[in-house]
Amino acid sequence: SVTNLLVNFLAIDSTYPSDTTNVAASAVWTTNGLPLPPETNSVNLEIVQAGYALTKTLLTPSDRTAQVGEPIEFQIRLMNTGEVDLVVVPLMDTFNAAYLAPLSAVPPVNASGAGFVSWTNVGPLLAGSETSVVVRFTALATTHGLPETNKVRASPSTPAGKPTVPVLTNE
């Protein structure tokens, strides 16, 4: 007869940059009490951590409220905090088009429309590396003392067979 055992494990640490080996061993006895030779089987396993951080910072004006007609500049930073490369890194920056109009970006945007600018890929972003984007807007109208939110969204992909990363936003 055959017995199958299913055992679940929780990965608690990375094995990067190498693999680990999971070994199963059995020792059985016959019904008359005689031991059989032990059997083992093993599997190599890679455990990696995938992750990244996304931040958006107001660069200018840095120490006061913006005035209508002046440029406003933001820096968007992506830091690959994991051990897995981010192969494609799309970004979308959204804003209220009643208050801001896009001026320029480094690197240049791939698409823009009412209330958004986007980049199809600011990657690849190798494990442990980072990149930044600077985007400039013109202030179109006063917010009458109420803050307006400008939000960036990143949705990177990882190589096939590697852990995925979640979509992140920062405002």
mmCIF file with all atom_site columns, N, CA, C and O in Angstrom, residues 56-58 60-61 66-76 92-97 99-105 109 112-119 133-140 149-152:
data_model
loop_
_atom_site.group_PDB
_atom_site.id
_atom_site.type_symbol
_atom_site.label_atom_id
_atom_site.label_alt_id
_atom_site.label_comp_id
_atom_site.label_asym_id
_atom_site.label_entity_id
_atom_site.label_seq_id
_atom_site.pdbx_PDB_ins_code
_atom_site.Cartn_x
_atom_site.Cartn_y
_atom_site.Cartn_z
_atom_site.occupancy
_atom_site.B_iso_or_equiv
_atom_site.pdbx_formal_charge
_atom_site.auth_seq_id
_atom_site.auth_comp_id
_atom_site.auth_asym_id
_atom_site.auth_atom_id
_atom_site.pdbx_PDB_model_num
ATOM 1   N N  . LYS A 1 56  ? 6.825  59.379 -3.156  1.00 0.00 ? 56  LYS A N  1
ATOM 2   C CA . LYS A 1 56  ? 6.624  60.582 -3.963  1.00 0.00 ? 56  LYS A CA 1
ATOM 3   C C  . LYS A 1 56  ? 6.865  61.772 -3.046  1.00 0.00 ? 56  LYS A C  1
ATOM 4   O O  . LYS A 1 56  ? 6.311  61.859 -1.954  1.00 0.00 ? 56  LYS A O  1
ATOM 5   N N  . THR A 1 57  ? 7.729  62.685 -3.517  1.00 0.00 ? 57  THR A N  1
ATOM 6   C CA . THR A 1 57  ? 8.130  63.822 -2.705  1.00 0.00 ? 57  THR A CA 1
ATOM 7   C C  . THR A 1 57  ? 7.937  65.107 -3.490  1.00 0.00 ? 57  THR A C  1
ATOM 8   O O  . THR A 1 57  ? 8.291  65.171 -4.671  1.00 0.00 ? 57  THR A O  1
ATOM 9   N N  . LEU A 1 58  ? 7.412  66.118 -2.830  1.00 0.00 ? 58  LEU A N  1
ATOM 10  C CA . LEU A 1 58  ? 7.316  67.444 -3.433  1.00 0.00 ? 58  LEU A CA 1
ATOM 11  C C  . LEU A 1 58  ? 8.692  68.096 -3.354  1.00 0.00 ? 58  LEU A C  1
ATOM 12  O O  . LEU A 1 58  ? 9.243  68.267 -2.278  1.00 0.00 ? 58  LEU A O  1
ATOM 13  N N  . THR A 1 60  ? 9.622  71.149 -5.353  1.00 0.00 ? 60  THR A N  1
ATOM 14  C CA . THR A 1 60  ? 9.463  72.608 -5.370  1.00 0.00 ? 60  THR A CA 1
ATOM 15  C C  . THR A 1 60  ? 7.999  72.970 -5.592  1.00 0.00 ? 60  THR A C  1
ATOM 16  O O  . THR A 1 60  ? 7.329  72.297 -6.366  1.00 0.00 ? 60  THR A O  1
ATOM 17  N N  . PRO A 1 61  ? 7.518  73.956 -4.923  1.00 0.00 ? 61  PRO A N  1
ATOM 18  C CA . PRO A 1 61  ? 8.187  74.700 -3.862  1.00 0.00 ? 61  PRO A CA 1
ATOM 19  C C  . PRO A 1 61  ? 8.272  73.837 -2.604  1.00 0.00 ? 61  PRO A C  1
ATOM 20  O O  . PRO A 1 61  ? 7.328  73.147 -2.250  1.00 0.00 ? 61  PRO A O  1
ATOM 21  N N  . ALA A 1 66  ? 2.315  76.642 -3.116  1.00 0.00 ? 66  ALA A N  1
ATOM 22  C CA . ALA A 1 66  ? 2.531  77.018 -4.516  1.00 0.00 ? 66  ALA A CA 1
ATOM 23  C C  . ALA A 1 66  ? 1.592  78.146 -4.919  1.00 0.00 ? 66  ALA A C  1
ATOM 24  O O  . ALA A 1 66  ? 0.491  78.271 -4.382  1.00 0.00 ? 66  ALA A O  1
ATOM 25  N N  . GLN A 1 67  ? 2.043  78.952 -5.876  1.00 0.00 ? 67  GLN A N  1
ATOM 26  C CA . GLN A 1 67  ? 1.226  80.040 -6.409  1.00 0.00 ? 67  GLN A CA 1
ATOM 27  C C  . GLN A 1 67  ? 0.703  79.657 -7.796  1.00 0.00 ? 67  GLN A C  1
ATOM 28  O O  . GLN A 1 67  ? 1.361  78.924 -8.533  1.00 0.00 ? 67  GLN A O  1
ATOM 29  N N  . VAL A 1 68  ? -0.442 80.177 -8.144  1.00 0.00 ? 68  VAL A N  1
ATOM 30  C CA . VAL A 1 68  ? -1.010 79.947 -9.469  1.00 0.00 ? 68  VAL A CA 1
ATOM 31  C C  . VAL A 1 68  ? -0.019 80.437 -10.510 1.00 0.00 ? 68  VAL A C  1
ATOM 32  O O  . VAL A 1 68  ? 0.557  81.520 -10.396 1.00 0.00 ? 68  VAL A O  1
ATOM 33  N N  . GLY A 1 69  ? 0.239  79.603 -11.537 1.00 0.00 ? 69  GLY A N  1
ATOM 34  C CA . GLY A 1 69  ? 1.130  79.951 -12.626 1.00 0.00 ? 69  GLY A CA 1
ATOM 35  C C  . GLY A 1 69  ? 2.561  79.486 -12.456 1.00 0.00 ? 69  GLY A C  1
ATOM 36  O O  . GLY A 1 69  ? 3.338  79.524 -13.399 1.00 0.00 ? 69  GLY A O  1
ATOM 37  N N  . GLU A 1 70  ? 2.942  79.049 -11.258 1.00 0.00 ? 70  GLU A N  1
ATOM 38  C CA . GLU A 1 70  ? 4.324  78.624 -11.065 1.00 0.00 ? 70  GLU A CA 1
ATOM 39  C C  . GLU A 1 70  ? 4.458  77.115 -11.224 1.00 0.00 ? 70  GLU A C  1
ATOM 40  O O  . GLU A 1 70  ? 3.503  76.364 -11.083 1.00 0.00 ? 70  GLU A O  1
ATOM 41  N N  . PRO A 1 71  ? 5.694  76.659 -11.516 1.00 0.00 ? 71  PRO A N  1
ATOM 42  C CA . PRO A 1 71  ? 5.919  75.213 -11.638 1.00 0.00 ? 71  PRO A CA 1
ATOM 43  C C  . PRO A 1 71  ? 5.935  74.532 -10.281 1.00 0.00 ? 71  PRO A C  1
ATOM 44  O O  . PRO A 1 71  ? 6.372  75.103 -9.287  1.00 0.00 ? 71  PRO A O  1
ATOM 45  N N  . ILE A 1 72  ? 5.438  73.294 -10.284 1.00 0.00 ? 72  ILE A N  1
ATOM 46  C CA . ILE A 1 72  ? 5.466  72.416 -9.116  1.00 0.00 ? 72  ILE A CA 1
ATOM 47  C C  . ILE A 1 72  ? 6.170  71.144 -9.565  1.00 0.00 ? 72  ILE A C  1
ATOM 48  O O  . ILE A 1 72  ? 5.845  70.587 -10.611 1.00 0.00 ? 72  ILE A O  1
ATOM 49  N N  . GLU A 1 73  ? 7.140  70.707 -8.776  1.00 0.00 ? 73  GLU A N  1
ATOM 50  C CA . GLU A 1 73  ? 7.968  69.572 -9.183  1.00 0.00 ? 73  GLU A CA 1
ATOM 51  C C  . GLU A 1 73  ? 7.914  68.471 -8.131  1.00 0.00 ? 73  GLU A C  1
ATOM 52  O O  . GLU A 1 73  ? 8.060  68.739 -6.936  1.00 0.00 ? 73  GLU A O  1
ATOM 53  N N  . PHE A 1 74  ? 7.719  67.233 -8.596  1.00 0.00 ? 74  PHE A N  1
ATOM 54  C CA . PHE A 1 74  ? 7.683  66.060 -7.728  1.00 0.00 ? 74  PHE A CA 1
ATOM 55  C C  . PHE A 1 74  ? 8.770  65.082 -8.146  1.00 0.00 ? 74  PHE A C  1
ATOM 56  O O  . PHE A 1 74  ? 9.101  64.971 -9.328  1.00 0.00 ? 74  PHE A O  1
ATOM 57  N N  . GLN A 1 75  ? 9.303  64.347 -7.167  1.00 0.00 ? 75  GLN A N  1
ATOM 58  C CA . GLN A 1 75  ? 10.204 63.237 -7.456  1.00 0.00 ? 75  GLN A CA 1
ATOM 59  C C  . GLN A 1 75  ? 9.514  61.952 -7.031  1.00 0.00 ? 75  GLN A C  1
ATOM 60  O O  . GLN A 1 75  ? 8.998  61.855 -5.916  1.00 0.00 ? 75  GLN A O  1
ATOM 61  N N  . ILE A 1 76  ? 9.521  60.974 -7.927  1.00 0.00 ? 76  ILE A N  1
ATOM 62  C CA . ILE A 1 76  ? 8.979  59.649 -7.654  1.00 0.00 ? 76  ILE A CA 1
ATOM 63  C C  . ILE A 1 76  ? 10.162 58.690 -7.612  1.00 0.00 ? 76  ILE A C  1
ATOM 64  O O  . ILE A 1 76  ? 10.941 58.629 -8.565  1.00 0.00 ? 76  ILE A O  1
ATOM 65  N N  . MET A 1 92  ? 1.937  55.359 -13.146 1.00 0.00 ? 92  MET A N  1
ATOM 66  C CA . MET A 1 92  ? 0.897  56.311 -13.522 1.00 0.00 ? 92  MET A CA 1
ATOM 67  C C  . MET A 1 92  ? 0.762  57.331 -12.407 1.00 0.00 ? 92  MET A C  1
ATOM 68  O O  . MET A 1 92  ? 0.617  56.974 -11.241 1.00 0.00 ? 92  MET A O  1
ATOM 69  N N  . ASP A 1 93  ? 0.848  58.601 -12.766 1.00 0.00 ? 93  ASP A N  1
ATOM 70  C CA . ASP A 1 93  ? 0.707  59.688 -11.818 1.00 0.00 ? 93  ASP A CA 1
ATOM 71  C C  . ASP A 1 93  ? -0.621 60.372 -12.122 1.00 0.00 ? 93  ASP A C  1
ATOM 72  O O  . ASP A 1 93  ? -0.860 60.804 -13.254 1.00 0.00 ? 93  ASP A O  1
ATOM 73  N N  . THR A 1 94  ? -1.492 60.429 -11.123 1.00 0.00 ? 94  THR A N  1
ATOM 74  C CA . THR A 1 94  ? -2.807 61.047 -11.323 1.00 0.00 ? 94  THR A CA 1
ATOM 75  C C  . THR A 1 94  ? -2.929 62.323 -10.507 1.00 0.00 ? 94  THR A C  1
ATOM 76  O O  . THR A 1 94  ? -2.337 62.447 -9.431  1.00 0.00 ? 94  THR A O  1
ATOM 77  N N  . PHE A 1 95  ? -3.706 63.274 -11.037 1.00 0.00 ? 95  PHE A N  1
ATOM 78  C CA . PHE A 1 95  ? -3.843 64.582 -10.414 1.00 0.00 ? 95  PHE A CA 1
ATOM 79  C C  . PHE A 1 95  ? -5.164 65.188 -10.861 1.00 0.00 ? 95  PHE A C  1
ATOM 80  O O  . PHE A 1 95  ? -5.806 64.730 -11.817 1.00 0.00 ? 95  PHE A O  1
ATOM 81  N N  . ASN A 1 96  ? -5.576 66.232 -10.183 1.00 0.00 ? 96  ASN A N  1
ATOM 82  C CA . ASN A 1 96  ? -6.795 66.949 -10.535 1.00 0.00 ? 96  ASN A CA 1
ATOM 83  C C  . ASN A 1 96  ? -6.446 67.972 -11.622 1.00 0.00 ? 96  ASN A C  1
ATOM 84  O O  . ASN A 1 96  ? -5.722 68.936 -11.366 1.00 0.00 ? 96  ASN A O  1
ATOM 85  N N  . ALA A 1 97  ? -6.963 67.750 -12.829 1.00 0.00 ? 97  ALA A N  1
ATOM 86  C CA . ALA A 1 97  ? -6.638 68.601 -13.979 1.00 0.00 ? 97  ALA A CA 1
ATOM 87  C C  . ALA A 1 97  ? -7.198 70.019 -13.843 1.00 0.00 ? 97  ALA A C  1
ATOM 88  O O  . ALA A 1 97  ? -6.806 70.904 -14.600 1.00 0.00 ? 97  ALA A O  1
ATOM 89  N N  . TYR A 1 99  ? -6.494 71.807 -11.319 1.00 0.00 ? 99  TYR A N  1
ATOM 90  C CA . TYR A 1 99  ? -5.481 72.537 -10.567 1.00 0.00 ? 99  TYR A CA 1
ATOM 91  C C  . TYR A 1 99  ? -4.064 72.410 -11.134 1.00 0.00 ? 99  TYR A C  1
ATOM 92  O O  . TYR A 1 99  ? -3.227 73.262 -10.864 1.00 0.00 ? 99  TYR A O  1
ATOM 93  N N  . LEU A 1 100 ? -3.782 71.336 -11.865 1.00 0.00 ? 100 LEU A N  1
ATOM 94  C CA . LEU A 1 100 ? -2.431 71.101 -12.371 1.00 0.00 ? 100 LEU A CA 1
ATOM 95  C C  . LEU A 1 100 ? -2.450 70.759 -13.857 1.00 0.00 ? 100 LEU A C  1
ATOM 96  O O  . LEU A 1 100 ? -3.354 70.076 -14.330 1.00 0.00 ? 100 LEU A O  1
ATOM 97  N N  . ALA A 1 101 ? -1.423 71.227 -14.564 1.00 0.00 ? 101 ALA A N  1
ATOM 98  C CA . ALA A 1 101 ? -1.208 70.854 -15.964 1.00 0.00 ? 101 ALA A CA 1
ATOM 99  C C  . ALA A 1 101 ? 0.220  70.349 -16.096 1.00 0.00 ? 101 ALA A C  1
ATOM 100 O O  . ALA A 1 101 ? 1.156  70.992 -15.617 1.00 0.00 ? 101 ALA A O  1
ATOM 101 N N  . PRO A 1 102 ? 0.427  69.188 -16.748 1.00 0.00 ? 102 PRO A N  1
ATOM 102 C CA . PRO A 1 102 ? 1.789  68.672 -16.888 1.00 0.00 ? 102 PRO A CA 1
ATOM 103 C C  . PRO A 1 102 ? 2.657  69.571 -17.763 1.00 0.00 ? 102 PRO A C  1
ATOM 104 O O  . PRO A 1 102 ? 2.202  70.087 -18.778 1.00 0.00 ? 102 PRO A O  1
ATOM 105 N N  . LEU A 1 103 ? 3.900  69.760 -17.334 1.00 0.00 ? 103 LEU A N  1
ATOM 106 C CA . LEU A 1 103 ? 4.881  70.547 -18.093 1.00 0.00 ? 103 LEU A CA 1
ATOM 107 C C  . LEU A 1 103 ? 5.916  69.647 -18.757 1.00 0.00 ? 103 LEU A C  1
ATOM 108 O O  . LEU A 1 103 ? 6.123  69.706 -19.963 1.00 0.00 ? 103 LEU A O  1
ATOM 109 N N  . SER A 1 104 ? 6.583  68.822 -17.938 1.00 0.00 ? 104 SER A N  1
ATOM 110 C CA . SER A 1 104 ? 7.644  67.968 -18.451 1.00 0.00 ? 104 SER A CA 1
ATOM 111 C C  . SER A 1 104 ? 7.931  66.866 -17.446 1.00 0.00 ? 104 SER A C  1
ATOM 112 O O  . SER A 1 104 ? 7.460  66.915 -16.309 1.00 0.00 ? 104 SER A O  1
ATOM 113 N N  . ALA A 1 105 ? 8.729  65.897 -17.881 1.00 0.00 ? 105 ALA A N  1
ATOM 114 C CA . ALA A 1 105 ? 9.127  64.806 -16.993 1.00 0.00 ? 105 ALA A CA 1
ATOM 115 C C  . ALA A 1 105 ? 10.452 64.240 -17.476 1.00 0.00 ? 105 ALA A C  1
ATOM 116 O O  . ALA A 1 105 ? 10.755 64.254 -18.661 1.00 0.00 ? 105 ALA A O  1
ATOM 117 N N  . VAL A 1 109 ? 7.241  61.220 -20.368 1.00 0.00 ? 109 VAL A N  1
ATOM 118 C CA . VAL A 1 109 ? 6.078  60.342 -20.228 1.00 0.00 ? 109 VAL A CA 1
ATOM 119 C C  . VAL A 1 109 ? 5.801  59.656 -21.564 1.00 0.00 ? 109 VAL A C  1
ATOM 120 O O  . VAL A 1 109 ? 6.163  60.156 -22.627 1.00 0.00 ? 109 VAL A O  1
ATOM 121 N N  . SER A 1 112 ? -0.287 60.781 -21.769 1.00 0.00 ? 112 SER A N  1
ATOM 122 C CA . SER A 1 112 ? -0.880 61.751 -20.838 1.00 0.00 ? 112 SER A CA 1
ATOM 123 C C  . SER A 1 112 ? -2.292 62.041 -21.289 1.00 0.00 ? 112 SER A C  1
ATOM 124 O O  . SER A 1 112 ? -2.660 61.843 -22.439 1.00 0.00 ? 112 SER A O  1
ATOM 125 N N  . GLY A 1 113 ? -3.087 62.487 -20.342 1.00 0.00 ? 113 GLY A N  1
ATOM 126 C CA . GLY A 1 113 ? -4.472 62.833 -20.609 1.00 0.00 ? 113 GLY A CA 1
ATOM 127 C C  . GLY A 1 113 ? -4.986 63.687 -19.477 1.00 0.00 ? 113 GLY A C  1
ATOM 128 O O  . GLY A 1 113 ? -4.227 64.100 -18.597 1.00 0.00 ? 113 GLY A O  1
ATOM 129 N N  . ALA A 1 114 ? -6.282 63.939 -19.496 1.00 0.00 ? 114 ALA A N  1
ATOM 130 C CA . ALA A 1 114 ? -6.888 64.750 -18.443 1.00 0.00 ? 114 ALA A CA 1
ATOM 131 C C  . ALA A 1 114 ? -6.720 64.048 -17.093 1.00 0.00 ? 114 ALA A C  1
ATOM 132 O O  . ALA A 1 114 ? -7.315 63.012 -16.845 1.00 0.00 ? 114 ALA A O  1
ATOM 133 N N  . GLY A 1 115 ? -5.837 64.572 -16.272 1.00 0.00 ? 115 GLY A N  1
ATOM 134 C CA . GLY A 1 115 ? -5.673 64.045 -14.923 1.00 0.00 ? 115 GLY A CA 1
ATOM 135 C C  . GLY A 1 115 ? -4.664 62.928 -14.769 1.00 0.00 ? 115 GLY A C  1
ATOM 136 O O  . GLY A 1 115 ? -4.591 62.306 -13.712 1.00 0.00 ? 115 GLY A O  1
ATOM 137 N N  . PHE A 1 116 ? -3.851 62.642 -15.789 1.00 0.00 ? 116 PHE A N  1
ATOM 138 C CA . PHE A 1 116 ? -2.832 61.611 -15.615 1.00 0.00 ? 116 PHE A CA 1
ATOM 139 C C  . PHE A 1 116 ? -1.656 61.805 -16.567 1.00 0.00 ? 116 PHE A C  1
ATOM 140 O O  . PHE A 1 116 ? -1.789 62.388 -17.636 1.00 0.00 ? 116 PHE A O  1
ATOM 141 N N  . VAL A 1 117 ? -0.511 61.298 -16.134 1.00 0.00 ? 117 VAL A N  1
ATOM 142 C CA . VAL A 1 117 ? 0.664  61.081 -16.980 1.00 0.00 ? 117 VAL A CA 1
ATOM 143 C C  . VAL A 1 117 ? 1.148  59.674 -16.649 1.00 0.00 ? 117 VAL A C  1
ATOM 144 O O  . VAL A 1 117 ? 0.986  59.198 -15.517 1.00 0.00 ? 117 VAL A O  1
ATOM 145 N N  . SER A 1 118 ? 1.727  58.979 -17.647 1.00 0.00 ? 118 SER A N  1
ATOM 146 C CA . SER A 1 118 ? 2.161  57.610 -17.371 1.00 0.00 ? 118 SER A CA 1
ATOM 147 C C  . SER A 1 118 ? 3.408  57.248 -18.159 1.00 0.00 ? 118 SER A C  1
ATOM 148 O O  . SER A 1 118 ? 3.715  57.839 -19.189 1.00 0.00 ? 118 SER A O  1
ATOM 149 N N  . TRP A 1 119 ? 4.099  56.263 -17.619 1.00 0.00 ? 119 TRP A N  1
ATOM 150 C CA . TRP A 1 119 ? 5.297  55.690 -18.211 1.00 0.00 ? 119 TRP A CA 1
ATOM 151 C C  . TRP A 1 119 ? 5.038  54.205 -18.365 1.00 0.00 ? 119 TRP A C  1
ATOM 152 O O  . TRP A 1 119 ? 4.633  53.544 -17.408 1.00 0.00 ? 119 TRP A O  1
ATOM 153 N N  . VAL A 1 133 ? 12.028 59.360 -11.015 1.00 0.00 ? 133 VAL A N  1
ATOM 154 C CA . VAL A 1 133 ? 11.353 60.114 -12.066 1.00 0.00 ? 133 VAL A CA 1
ATOM 155 C C  . VAL A 1 133 ? 11.071 61.490 -11.489 1.00 0.00 ? 133 VAL A C  1
ATOM 156 O O  . VAL A 1 133 ? 10.679 61.612 -10.324 1.00 0.00 ? 133 VAL A O  1
ATOM 157 N N  . VAL A 1 134 ? 11.285 62.521 -12.276 1.00 0.00 ? 134 VAL A N  1
ATOM 158 C CA . VAL A 1 134 ? 10.934 63.879 -11.857 1.00 0.00 ? 134 VAL A CA 1
ATOM 159 C C  . VAL A 1 134 ? 9.868  64.378 -12.822 1.00 0.00 ? 134 VAL A C  1
ATOM 160 O O  . VAL A 1 134 ? 10.022 64.288 -14.038 1.00 0.00 ? 134 VAL A O  1
ATOM 161 N N  . VAL A 1 135 ? 8.762  64.857 -12.265 1.00 0.00 ? 135 VAL A N  1
ATOM 162 C CA . VAL A 1 135 ? 7.656  65.351 -13.092 1.00 0.00 ? 135 VAL A CA 1
ATOM 163 C C  . VAL A 1 135 ? 7.302  66.768 -12.661 1.00 0.00 ? 135 VAL A C  1
ATOM 164 O O  . VAL A 1 135 ? 7.262  67.073 -11.468 1.00 0.00 ? 135 VAL A O  1
ATOM 165 N N  . ARG A 1 136 ? 7.124  67.642 -13.665 1.00 0.00 ? 136 ARG A N  1
ATOM 166 C CA . ARG A 1 136 ? 6.830  69.062 -13.404 1.00 0.00 ? 136 ARG A CA 1
ATOM 167 C C  . ARG A 1 136 ? 5.430  69.393 -13.909 1.00 0.00 ? 136 ARG A C  1
ATOM 168 O O  . ARG A 1 136 ? 5.028  68.978 -14.991 1.00 0.00 ? 136 ARG A O  1
ATOM 169 N N  . PHE A 1 137 ? 4.739  70.190 -13.097 1.00 0.00 ? 137 PHE A N  1
ATOM 170 C CA . PHE A 1 137 ? 3.400  70.664 -13.422 1.00 0.00 ? 137 PHE A CA 1
ATOM 171 C C  . PHE A 1 137 ? 3.375  72.182 -13.323 1.00 0.00 ? 137 PHE A C  1
ATOM 172 O O  . PHE A 1 137 ? 4.245  72.784 -12.698 1.00 0.00 ? 137 PHE A O  1
ATOM 173 N N  . THR A 1 138 ? 2.348  72.783 -13.888 1.00 0.00 ? 138 THR A N  1
ATOM 174 C CA . THR A 1 138 ? 2.059  74.193 -13.668 1.00 0.00 ? 138 THR A CA 1
ATOM 175 C C  . THR A 1 138 ? 0.808  74.271 -12.808 1.00 0.00 ? 138 THR A C  1
ATOM 176 O O  . THR A 1 138 ? -0.190 73.579 -13.083 1.00 0.00 ? 138 THR A O  1
ATOM 177 N N  . ALA A 1 139 ? 0.837  75.114 -11.784 1.00 0.00 ? 139 ALA A N  1
ATOM 178 C CA . ALA A 1 139 ? -0.348 75.343 -10.951 1.00 0.00 ? 139 ALA A CA 1
ATOM 179 C C  . ALA A 1 139 ? -1.333 76.192 -11.743 1.00 0.00 ? 139 ALA A C  1
ATOM 180 O O  . ALA A 1 139 ? -1.003 77.290 -12.177 1.00 0.00 ? 139 ALA A O  1
ATOM 181 N N  . LEU A 1 140 ? -2.552 75.670 -11.947 1.00 0.00 ? 140 LEU A N  1
ATOM 182 C CA . LEU A 1 140 ? -3.549 76.352 -12.771 1.00 0.00 ? 140 LEU A CA 1
ATOM 183 C C  . LEU A 1 140 ? -4.517 77.215 -11.988 1.00 0.00 ? 140 LEU A C  1
ATOM 184 O O  . LEU A 1 140 ? -4.988 78.228 -12.490 1.00 0.00 ? 140 LEU A O  1
ATOM 185 N N  . THR A 1 149 ? -4.651 66.211 -3.677  1.00 0.00 ? 149 THR A N  1
ATOM 186 C CA . THR A 1 149 ? -3.827 65.009 -3.641  1.00 0.00 ? 149 THR A CA 1
ATOM 187 C C  . THR A 1 149 ? -3.386 64.623 -5.035  1.00 0.00 ? 149 THR A C  1
ATOM 188 O O  . THR A 1 149 ? -4.197 64.541 -5.948  1.00 0.00 ? 149 THR A O  1
ATOM 189 N N  . ASN A 1 150 ? -2.108 64.398 -5.179  1.00 0.00 ? 150 ASN A N  1
ATOM 190 C CA . ASN A 1 150 ? -1.494 63.943 -6.414  1.00 0.00 ? 150 ASN A CA 1
ATOM 191 C C  . ASN A 1 150 ? -0.945 62.556 -6.092  1.00 0.00 ? 150 ASN A C  1
ATOM 192 O O  . ASN A 1 150 ? -0.182 62.400 -5.152  1.00 0.00 ? 150 ASN A O  1
ATOM 193 N N  . LYS A 1 151 ? -1.343 61.518 -6.831  1.00 0.00 ? 151 LYS A N  1
ATOM 194 C CA . LYS A 1 151 ? -1.033 60.139 -6.453  1.00 0.00 ? 151 LYS A CA 1
ATOM 195 C C  . LYS A 1 151 ? -0.286 59.415 -7.566  1.00 0.00 ? 151 LYS A C  1
ATOM 196 O O  . LYS A 1 151 ? -0.635 59.530 -8.734  1.00 0.00 ? 151 LYS A O  1
ATOM 197 N N  . VAL A 1 152 ? 0.724  58.629 -7.196  1.00 0.00 ? 152 VAL A N  1
ATOM 198 C CA . VAL A 1 152 ? 1.449  57.793 -8.143  1.00 0.00 ? 152 VAL A CA 1
ATOM 199 C C  . VAL A 1 152 ? 1.118  56.326 -7.856  1.00 0.00 ? 152 VAL A C  1
ATOM 200 O O  . VAL A 1 152 ? 0.889  55.949 -6.704  1.00 0.00 ? 152 VAL A O  1
#
